[in-house]
Amino acid sequence: MRSENEPSGQKSRSFIEEARRAQIVSSAVEVIAEAGFAQASLARIAKHAGISKGVISYHFAGKDELMVEVVERTYGTIAEHVAARMAGAATATELLRTHILAVADHMRGHRTQIAALGEIFYNLRTADGQPRYGIKANEEIYLALERIYRFGQESGEFRDFDTRVMAIAHSSAIDNMFAYWVATPGHDLDAHAAELADLFERACRK
Amino acid sequence: MRSENEPSGQKSRSFIEEARRAQIVSSAVEVIAEAGFAQASLARIAKHAGISKGVISYHFAGKDELMVEVVERTYGTIAEHVAARMAGAATATELLRTHILAVADHMRGHRTQIAALGEIFYNLRTADGQPRYGIKANEEIYLALERIYRFGQESGEFRDFDTRVMAIAHSSAIDNMFAYWVATPGHDLDAHAAELADLFERACRK
Amino acid sequence: MRSENEPSGQKSRSFIEEARRAQIVSSAVEVIAEAGFAQASLARIAKHAGISKGVISYHFAGKDELMVEVVERTYGTIAEHVAARMAGAATATELLRTHILAVADHMRGHRTQIAALGEIFYNLRTADGQPRYGIKANEEIYLALERIYRFGQESGEFRDFDTRVMAIAHSSAIDNMFAYWVATPGHDLDAHAAELADLFERACRK
Amino acid sequence: MRSENEPSGQKSRSFIEEARRAQIVSSAVEVIAEAGFAQASLARIAKHAGISKGVISYHFAGKDELMVEVVERTYGTIAEHVAARMAGAATATELLRTHILAVADHMRGHRTQIAALGEIFYNLRTADGQPRYGIKANEEIYLALERIYRFGQESGEFRDFDTRVMAIAHSSAIDNMFAYWVATPGHDLDAHAAELADLFERACRK
DNA sequence: TATGAATGAGCTTTCATTCAT
DNA sequence: CATGAATGAAAGCTCATTCAT
């Protein structure tokens, strides 16, 4: 919830401003998902949105700010959905299975957003050429997953294993489930997720 | 079929030609691994190799052909090494573990090559904007891994599961092991691979 | 002729209108003096004034009109001050010395204005690319100075010389005294002006 | 004279390269002199030279490098000419007069170059917005002129005065002689220079 | 074979100006 | 009166590619 004072340093934006930003972000998501990060020029994003190139420059300080906003909006949506679904789980095994199933569930309705997110994560670089989000950007996810796994180990549900390795494998299995699903028409996402849940449950249990 | 020297439809090349191509491919690998696909302009690759920009255009039909050649040369090397190591394995469990450990073993000495390979796989697109190697480029790997898993199921070592899902998870776990190792100084690659072998063995066994 | 309030063909302006124009001119002066003519975009001037960009366009027909107004307001101020000081001089030598000293005196309190004036004189161009104020804009000054010098020649105080050359040298010496003073912290403006007065007095006298 | 080793860190350039750079510099000079620094875009300079825009980028690292090269080539030519002429002068008075006359002499044949030089001096800024050559770029000239004036004071030819103020006035009188001559068709440059020589001689002598 | 030179398309960004509200 | 929004032209620059030598 925002307070009156806009405490996080953001300027409050008008309704129109907000709508335009959302429209531009949405257009960027679609272009990136369809044509890839490298082809997603401002000109192309503007054309896709049916607006002038300059509008983007007017509403965003630069291409970087636009990309970062795409990430923040998209990533936030996923995190919220998954967190809500996991709130109901009690055991580590339940948490583990719920996480995989909830993410898959979210993917079905947010195909382009997640595809765009992946492109930006992989490709966006800072002015000095360093990746802005490298694999280090997954750290937050890894920590969250490790918490689940350690909880399982402490509760006696799970055997002893390296939680970091397990978290990386878990995270990458989900990422590639998404990529495979996007690329393979007719692929059964739910079945894939269920198999994955079994896989990691068996890999962890005593 | 052509002559022995042109088994795959390629024109036979002089020694010098071959050496130049190898030199250029090598330079491309280093630049891509270090700076990323997007920053790997022909100018930069040429400069890194200490040659003129035009040489690349002379020896390769275009940037695409160069990238494809990088993939073919690099990928072939990995496949050979892993196949040789797996020749000694008898059971499905042994094959599974050996695959993971052999790949990790190869990674240690071929860091830049594999990094470049990943960049190209992820980023290279055809003229019409479609990914040249999408996840579909993994099909060969998936088939090979599925052969192992089906063998294990038929021999009674492994439980019943969807071999395609397992293959995708297996492949992605290896890819991200590499990415994590590259990004994390001091990360123990062997220990990671051993953990991964345990993980998949437990996920598969009855 | 129009009414008293519109002596020079200008539309009569409301108080608010006048205040806004003054505010904008003032902001323009500060931005130009600080950052140079080329960096003084309307956006920057507006931001500096804490108003919207459109306000400037509303009150001025275009950037050109704003610049011209800056020149007129600023230039008028100098001329008034110098004329007042020279009113008390009787001989040509006194007039000459007083001019230099009075200008220097004015500079001390109007640094930004004069700096901005110089920037605009030097840089502003008409739509067809010709300088709007070239050296020809100094004509008025040259004529005024020539009047002093001719007076001195007629009164017998000064030797015979080309009054136009003397006027140009005089004017440029003052301009550069200003530029040097602005660029050199600690430079003694009064001493500089006094030296200059001696210089021209000696150059003129018989 | 250049040595074989190109000791000053410059890459040796081919004849064609050198010719192109000279052509581009020449085109830049003409465009700047005619249309002013602000209007001298790379596109305009290229068009004026009858070449593609990219050629300039190919031969120069950026617009800055081109501008700096214009300054260096043009400034060098003036300095050489003036120094050669002054070599024959013995007294301070002769040096003083010769300097002014030699500069004027050079101006007649290098109108556009000097005009361009002035534009760049006045307008070129570094990336952080600071003038690249401010009035500080005249320091070298001031020092050279002060040497003449001090010499005259020590030899007893000249009275006591502030040599820095005299040098600034001297330098600015020459600059504006040029500007006035450029702007005023039919103006007699030689007569102007002779008057100026008289002016400064009288201003200095005892 | 190899090179330096040249091209032109496309990139992001800045800007003065216009306009509906 | 004032604003925020939008426009489109032009800027400097990068790049893959072509070509004469």
PDB file of N, CA, C and O in Angstrom, chain D residues 78-109:
ATOM      1  N   ILE D  78      49.306  28.606 -38.249  1.00  0.00           N
ATOM      2  CA  ILE D  78      49.459  30.017 -37.848  1.00  0.00           C
ATOM      3  C   ILE D  78      50.751  30.217 -37.080  1.00  0.00           C
ATOM      4  O   ILE D  78      51.556  31.104 -37.381  1.00  0.00           O
ATOM      5  N   ALA D  79      50.933  29.386 -36.077  1.00  0.00           N
ATOM      6  CA  ALA D  79      52.081  29.547 -35.194  1.00  0.00           C
ATOM      7  C   ALA D  79      53.382  29.507 -35.988  1.00  0.00           C
ATOM      8  O   ALA D  79      54.280  30.337 -35.783  1.00  0.00           O
ATOM      9  N   GLU D  80      53.467  28.583 -36.914  1.00  0.00           N
ATOM     10  CA  GLU D  80      54.680  28.483 -37.730  1.00  0.00           C
ATOM     11  C   GLU D  80      54.935  29.767 -38.504  1.00  0.00           C
ATOM     12  O   GLU D  80      56.048  30.291 -38.520  1.00  0.00           O
ATOM     13  N   HIS D  81      53.894  30.249 -39.131  1.00  0.00           N
ATOM     14  CA  HIS D  81      54.054  31.442 -39.957  1.00  0.00           C
ATOM     15  C   HIS D  81      54.489  32.646 -39.129  1.00  0.00           C
ATOM     16  O   HIS D  81      55.439  33.365 -39.488  1.00  0.00           O
ATOM     17  N   VAL D  82      53.830  32.846 -38.023  1.00  0.00           N
ATOM     18  CA  VAL D  82      54.137  34.007 -37.197  1.00  0.00           C
ATOM     19  C   VAL D  82      55.543  33.907 -36.614  1.00  0.00           C
ATOM     20  O   VAL D  82      56.311  34.880 -36.621  1.00  0.00           O
ATOM     21  N   ALA D  83      55.884  32.720 -36.146  1.00  0.00           N
ATOM     22  CA  ALA D  83      57.214  32.537 -35.558  1.00  0.00           C
ATOM     23  C   ALA D  83      58.295  32.836 -36.586  1.00  0.00           C
ATOM     24  O   ALA D  83      59.306  33.491 -36.278  1.00  0.00           O
ATOM     25  N   ALA D  84      58.099  32.370 -37.806  1.00  0.00           N
ATOM     26  CA  ALA D  84      59.097  32.605 -38.857  1.00  0.00           C
ATOM     27  C   ALA D  84      59.280  34.100 -39.101  1.00  0.00           C
ATOM     28  O   ALA D  84      60.418  34.585 -39.242  1.00  0.00           O
ATOM     29  N   ARG D  85      58.171  34.809 -39.131  1.00  0.00           N
ATOM     30  CA  ARG D  85      58.256  36.242 -39.393  1.00  0.00           C
ATOM     31  C   ARG D  85      58.929  36.997 -38.253  1.00  0.00           C
ATOM     32  O   ARG D  85      59.646  37.980 -38.475  1.00  0.00           O
ATOM     33  N   MET D  86      58.697  36.549 -37.039  1.00  0.00           N
ATOM     34  CA  MET D  86      59.240  37.269 -35.893  1.00  0.00           C
ATOM     35  C   MET D  86      60.725  36.993 -35.676  1.00  0.00           C
ATOM     36  O   MET D  86      61.396  37.717 -34.928  1.00  0.00           O
ATOM     37  N   ALA D  87      61.225  35.965 -36.307  1.00  0.00           N
ATOM     38  CA  ALA D  87      62.636  35.598 -36.112  1.00  0.00           C
ATOM     39  C   ALA D  87      63.565  36.743 -36.502  1.00  0.00           C
ATOM     40  O   ALA D  87      64.662  36.877 -35.966  1.00  0.00           O
ATOM     41  N   GLY D  88      63.103  37.578 -37.417  1.00  0.00           N
ATOM     42  CA  GLY D  88      63.975  38.649 -37.899  1.00  0.00           C
ATOM     43  C   GLY D  88      63.948  39.920 -37.055  1.00  0.00           C
ATOM     44  O   GLY D  88      64.680  40.866 -37.345  1.00  0.00           O
ATOM     45  N   ALA D  89      63.103  39.948 -36.001  1.00  0.00           N
ATOM     46  CA  ALA D  89      62.964  41.179 -35.222  1.00  0.00           C
ATOM     47  C   ALA D  89      63.974  41.235 -34.080  1.00  0.00           C
ATOM     48  O   ALA D  89      64.258  40.202 -33.459  1.00  0.00           O
ATOM     49  N   ALA D  90      64.467  42.420 -33.800  1.00  0.00           N
ATOM     50  CA  ALA D  90      65.502  42.549 -32.768  1.00  0.00           C
ATOM     51  C   ALA D  90      64.966  43.213 -31.496  1.00  0.00           C
ATOM     52  O   ALA D  90      65.112  42.692 -30.393  1.00  0.00           O
ATOM     53  N   THR D  91      64.329  44.374 -31.647  1.00  0.00           N
ATOM     54  CA  THR D  91      63.852  45.104 -30.476  1.00  0.00           C
ATOM     55  C   THR D  91      62.448  44.651 -30.100  1.00  0.00           C
ATOM     56  O   THR D  91      61.743  44.020 -30.902  1.00  0.00           O
ATOM     57  N   ALA D  92      62.045  45.003 -28.905  1.00  0.00           N
ATOM     58  CA  ALA D  92      60.693  44.657 -28.441  1.00  0.00           C
ATOM     59  C   ALA D  92      59.654  45.352 -29.310  1.00  0.00           C
ATOM     60  O   ALA D  92      58.622  44.762 -29.655  1.00  0.00           O
ATOM     61  N   THR D  93      59.942  46.577 -29.671  1.00  0.00           N
ATOM     62  CA  THR D  93      59.002  47.312 -30.508  1.00  0.00           C
ATOM     63  C   THR D  93      58.821  46.622 -31.858  1.00  0.00           C
ATOM     64  O   THR D  93      57.711  46.473 -32.350  1.00  0.00           O
ATOM     65  N   GLU D  94      59.924  46.177 -32.420  1.00  0.00           N
ATOM     66  CA  GLU D  94      59.839  45.454 -33.678  1.00  0.00           C
ATOM     67  C   GLU D  94      59.048  44.157 -33.518  1.00  0.00           C
ATOM     68  O   GLU D  94      58.229  43.793 -34.363  1.00  0.00           O
ATOM     69  N   LEU D  95      59.331  43.451 -32.430  1.00  0.00           N
ATOM     70  CA  LEU D  95      58.621  42.189 -32.182  1.00  0.00           C
ATOM     71  C   LEU D  95      57.121  42.443 -32.087  1.00  0.00           C
ATOM     72  O   LEU D  95      56.305  41.717 -32.665  1.00  0.00           O
ATOM     73  N   LEU D  96      56.786  43.463 -31.346  1.00  0.00           N
ATOM     74  CA  LEU D  96      55.381  43.807 -31.138  1.00  0.00           C
ATOM     75  C   LEU D  96      54.681  44.095 -32.462  1.00  0.00           C
ATOM     76  O   LEU D  96      53.626  43.535 -32.773  1.00  0.00           O
ATOM     77  N   ARG D  97      55.277  44.966 -33.241  1.00  0.00           N
ATOM     78  CA  ARG D  97      54.668  45.341 -34.524  1.00  0.00           C
ATOM     79  C   ARG D  97      54.623  44.143 -35.477  1.00  0.00           C
ATOM     80  O   ARG D  97      53.626  43.910 -36.160  1.00  0.00           O
ATOM     81  N   THR D  98      55.727  43.421 -35.516  1.00  0.00           N
ATOM     82  CA  THR D  98      55.787  42.276 -36.435  1.00  0.00           C
ATOM     83  C   THR D  98      54.707  41.244 -36.104  1.00  0.00           C
ATOM     84  O   THR D  98      54.092  40.660 -36.993  1.00  0.00           O
ATOM     85  N   HIS D  99      54.512  41.019 -34.809  1.00  0.00           N
ATOM     86  CA  HIS D  99      53.498  40.032 -34.423  1.00  0.00           C
ATOM     87  C   HIS D  99      52.144  40.398 -35.011  1.00  0.00           C
ATOM     88  O   HIS D  99      51.483  39.594 -35.658  1.00  0.00           O
ATOM     89  N   ILE D 100      51.739  41.614 -34.808  1.00  0.00           N
ATOM     90  CA  ILE D 100      50.424  42.043 -35.284  1.00  0.00           C
ATOM     91  C   ILE D 100      50.347  41.984 -36.808  1.00  0.00           C
ATOM     92  O   ILE D 100      49.399  41.456 -37.381  1.00  0.00           O
ATOM     93  N   LEU D 101      51.374  42.469 -37.454  1.00  0.00           N
ATOM     94  CA  LEU D 101      51.350  42.501 -38.915  1.00  0.00           C
ATOM     95  C   LEU D 101      51.411  41.096 -39.515  1.00  0.00           C
ATOM     96  O   LEU D 101      50.751  40.814 -40.518  1.00  0.00           O
ATOM     97  N   ALA D 102      52.188  40.244 -38.882  1.00  0.00           N
ATOM     98  CA  ALA D 102      52.320  38.876 -39.412  1.00  0.00           C
ATOM     99  C   ALA D 102      51.003  38.119 -39.268  1.00  0.00           C
ATOM    100  O   ALA D 102      50.596  37.384 -40.171  1.00  0.00           O
ATOM    101  N   VAL D 103      50.356  38.273 -38.140  1.00  0.00           N
ATOM    102  CA  VAL D 103      49.080  37.599 -37.950  1.00  0.00           C
ATOM    103  C   VAL D 103      48.077  38.090 -38.994  1.00  0.00           C
ATOM    104  O   VAL D 103      47.382  37.297 -39.640  1.00  0.00           O
ATOM    105  N   ALA D 104      48.027  39.396 -39.191  1.00  0.00           N
ATOM    106  CA  ALA D 104      47.087  39.949 -40.168  1.00  0.00           C
ATOM    107  C   ALA D 104      47.401  39.411 -41.561  1.00  0.00           C
ATOM    108  O   ALA D 104      46.501  39.081 -42.341  1.00  0.00           O
ATOM    109  N   ASP D 105      48.694  39.335 -41.836  1.00  0.00           N
ATOM    110  CA  ASP D 105      49.113  38.834 -43.131  1.00  0.00           C
ATOM    111  C   ASP D 105      48.611  37.407 -43.346  1.00  0.00           C
ATOM    112  O   ASP D 105      48.151  37.035 -44.422  1.00  0.00           O
ATOM    113  N   HIS D 106      48.722  36.627 -42.310  1.00  0.00           N
ATOM    114  CA  HIS D 106      48.291  35.228 -42.396  1.00  0.00           C
ATOM    115  C   HIS D 106      46.782  35.121 -42.543  1.00  0.00           C
ATOM    116  O   HIS D 106      46.258  34.257 -43.233  1.00  0.00           O
ATOM    117  N   MET D 107      46.081  35.989 -41.891  1.00  0.00           N
ATOM    118  CA  MET D 107      44.616  35.957 -41.928  1.00  0.00           C
ATOM    119  C   MET D 107      44.084  36.042 -43.348  1.00  0.00           C
ATOM    120  O   MET D 107      43.121  35.375 -43.696  1.00  0.00           O
ATOM    121  N   ARG D 108      44.743  36.883 -44.147  1.00  0.00           N
ATOM    122  CA  ARG D 108      44.219  37.139 -45.473  1.00  0.00           C
ATOM    123  C   ARG D 108      44.057  35.845 -46.278  1.00  0.00           C
ATOM    124  O   ARG D 108      43.087  35.657 -46.986  1.00  0.00           O
ATOM    125  N   GLY D 109      45.003  34.920 -46.103  1.00  0.00           N
ATOM    126  CA  GLY D 109      44.938  33.688 -46.882  1.00  0.00           C
ATOM    127  C   GLY D 109      44.292  32.524 -46.166  1.00  0.00           C
ATOM    128  O   GLY D 109      44.192  31.427 -46.714  1.00  0.00           O
TER     129      GLY D 109
END
